[in-house]
Amino acid sequence: MTIASLTVFFICSFVFSDQTVDITCTDHNCSGEYQGEEFINGDDIAHQFSNKMSRIVGDKLKELFKNEKYSKVDFDNIEMSTAGMGSGNVTYYLKIPFVRVENKCDAYTSFDHVGGWNHTPALSQRKHQLQKALKSNHTLDISELKTTPEGLQEHWIQWKNKITQSMCD
């Protein structure tokens, strides 16, 4: 096997409400799964997996950018499932795929989400919160609403990081 044919994996493990969750990233996607309680003491524990995934995807996009593998998230092919939601225990699976773009200013290097279980995401509020992260004349790229059969609703959001992509106007 040549070095050029090797696939580099990035694995992040974290303790998450007495559960260990592994998120694996390659140059093509990040994927992972949370298995455990939906809510603990009223806190939406399972949905916090979206926060963890968003942070790790943003880090991976920055890494790809640094390595001149300019990429963005392929919103159309995001996979989300929430088997068991409503039973008290859920298996929340996410796969966030990347597509290559031709140049560094077409890439996206920051990633976030807004969503929740069985309610419309507060998209206007999140857009307002993220405005300070944008360079002037740049906009957020926001996915269509993604919904699982069990009621998780998410908008996924990507943008050009104003520090990482400071050369892009």
mmCIF file of C-alpha atoms in Angstrom, residues 28-102:
data_model
loop_
_atom_site.group_PDB
_atom_site.id
_atom_site.type_symbol
_atom_site.label_atom_id
_atom_site.label_comp_id
_atom_site.label_asym_id
_atom_site.label_seq_id
_atom_site.Cartn_x
_atom_site.Cartn_y
_atom_site.Cartn_z
ATOM 1 C CA HIS A 28 -14.647 12.165 3.365
ATOM 2 C CA ASN A 29 -16.948 12.361 6.419
ATOM 3 C CA CYS A 30 -17.423 12.318 10.175
ATOM 4 C CA SER A 31 -19.761 9.757 11.699
ATOM 5 C CA GLY A 32 -20.709 8.583 15.134
ATOM 6 C CA GLU A 33 -23.410 7.376 17.447
ATOM 7 C CA TYR A 34 -24.774 8.204 20.869
ATOM 8 C CA GLN A 35 -26.586 5.441 22.749
ATOM 9 C CA GLY A 36 -28.205 6.262 26.037
ATOM 10 C CA GLU A 37 -30.773 8.304 27.870
ATOM 11 C CA GLU A 38 -32.635 11.053 26.059
ATOM 12 C CA PHE A 39 -33.025 13.295 29.106
ATOM 13 C CA ILE A 40 -31.310 13.423 32.501
ATOM 14 C CA ASN A 41 -32.732 15.810 35.121
ATOM 15 C CA GLY A 42 -34.588 17.632 32.339
ATOM 16 C CA ASP A 43 -31.434 18.179 30.251
ATOM 17 C CA ASP A 44 -31.631 17.136 26.609
ATOM 18 C CA ILE A 45 -28.609 14.804 26.792
ATOM 19 C CA ALA A 46 -29.069 12.997 23.483
ATOM 20 C CA HIS A 47 -29.396 16.224 21.503
ATOM 21 C CA GLN A 48 -26.041 17.367 22.900
ATOM 22 C CA PHE A 49 -24.530 14.825 20.508
ATOM 23 C CA SER A 50 -25.331 17.319 17.713
ATOM 24 C CA ASN A 51 -23.196 19.899 19.563
ATOM 25 C CA LYS A 52 -20.255 17.480 19.834
ATOM 26 C CA MET A 53 -20.529 16.447 16.189
ATOM 27 C CA SER A 54 -20.704 20.077 15.050
ATOM 28 C CA ARG A 55 -17.517 20.977 16.905
ATOM 29 C CA ILE A 56 -15.629 17.989 15.543
ATOM 30 C CA VAL A 57 -16.838 18.558 11.961
ATOM 31 C CA GLY A 58 -15.700 22.200 12.180
ATOM 32 C CA ASP A 59 -12.281 21.046 13.401
ATOM 33 C CA LYS A 60 -12.038 18.501 10.570
ATOM 34 C CA LEU A 61 -12.993 21.108 7.939
ATOM 35 C CA LYS A 62 -10.205 23.360 9.251
ATOM 36 C CA GLU A 63 -7.737 20.451 9.141
ATOM 37 C CA LEU A 64 -8.715 19.616 5.559
ATOM 38 C CA PHE A 65 -8.318 23.285 4.622
ATOM 39 C CA LYS A 66 -4.850 23.435 6.195
ATOM 40 C CA ASN A 67 -3.902 20.344 4.159
ATOM 41 C CA GLU A 68 -5.216 21.991 0.961
ATOM 42 C CA LYS A 69 -8.088 19.491 0.687
ATOM 43 C CA TYR A 70 -10.680 22.241 0.343
ATOM 44 C CA SER A 71 -14.071 20.889 1.356
ATOM 45 C CA LYS A 72 -17.573 21.660 2.519
ATOM 46 C CA VAL A 73 -20.372 19.604 4.047
ATOM 47 C CA ASP A 74 -22.635 17.820 1.582
ATOM 48 C CA PHE A 75 -25.992 18.769 3.140
ATOM 49 C CA ASP A 76 -28.024 16.552 0.790
ATOM 50 C CA ASN A 77 -26.327 13.383 1.998
ATOM 51 C CA ILE A 78 -26.301 13.928 5.769
ATOM 52 C CA GLU A 79 -27.591 10.814 7.540
ATOM 53 C CA MET A 80 -29.520 11.153 10.822
ATOM 54 C CA SER A 81 -31.429 8.515 12.754
ATOM 55 C CA THR A 82 -32.864 8.471 16.260
ATOM 56 C CA ALA A 83 -34.067 4.914 16.891
ATOM 57 C CA GLY A 84 -35.831 4.456 20.210
ATOM 58 C CA MET A 85 -36.583 8.125 20.796
ATOM 59 C CA GLY A 86 -39.526 8.461 23.156
ATOM 60 C CA SER A 87 -38.673 5.233 24.987
ATOM 61 C CA GLY A 88 -36.220 6.930 27.369
ATOM 62 C CA ASN A 89 -33.205 5.485 25.554
ATOM 63 C CA VAL A 90 -32.151 6.486 22.077
ATOM 64 C CA THR A 91 -29.572 5.499 19.501
ATOM 65 C CA TYR A 92 -28.716 8.745 17.715
ATOM 66 C CA TYR A 93 -26.570 8.177 14.605
ATOM 67 C CA LEU A 94 -25.041 10.939 12.488
ATOM 68 C CA LYS A 95 -22.950 10.874 9.336
ATOM 69 C CA ILE A 96 -21.787 14.234 7.975
ATOM 70 C CA PRO A 97 -20.238 13.816 4.493
ATOM 71 C CA PHE A 98 -17.814 16.218 2.787
ATOM 72 C CA VAL A 99 -17.387 17.165 -0.858
ATOM 73 C CA ARG A 100 -14.257 18.695 -2.353
ATOM 74 C CA VAL A 101 -14.318 22.159 -3.861
ATOM 75 C CA GLU A 102 -11.811 23.594 -6.324
#
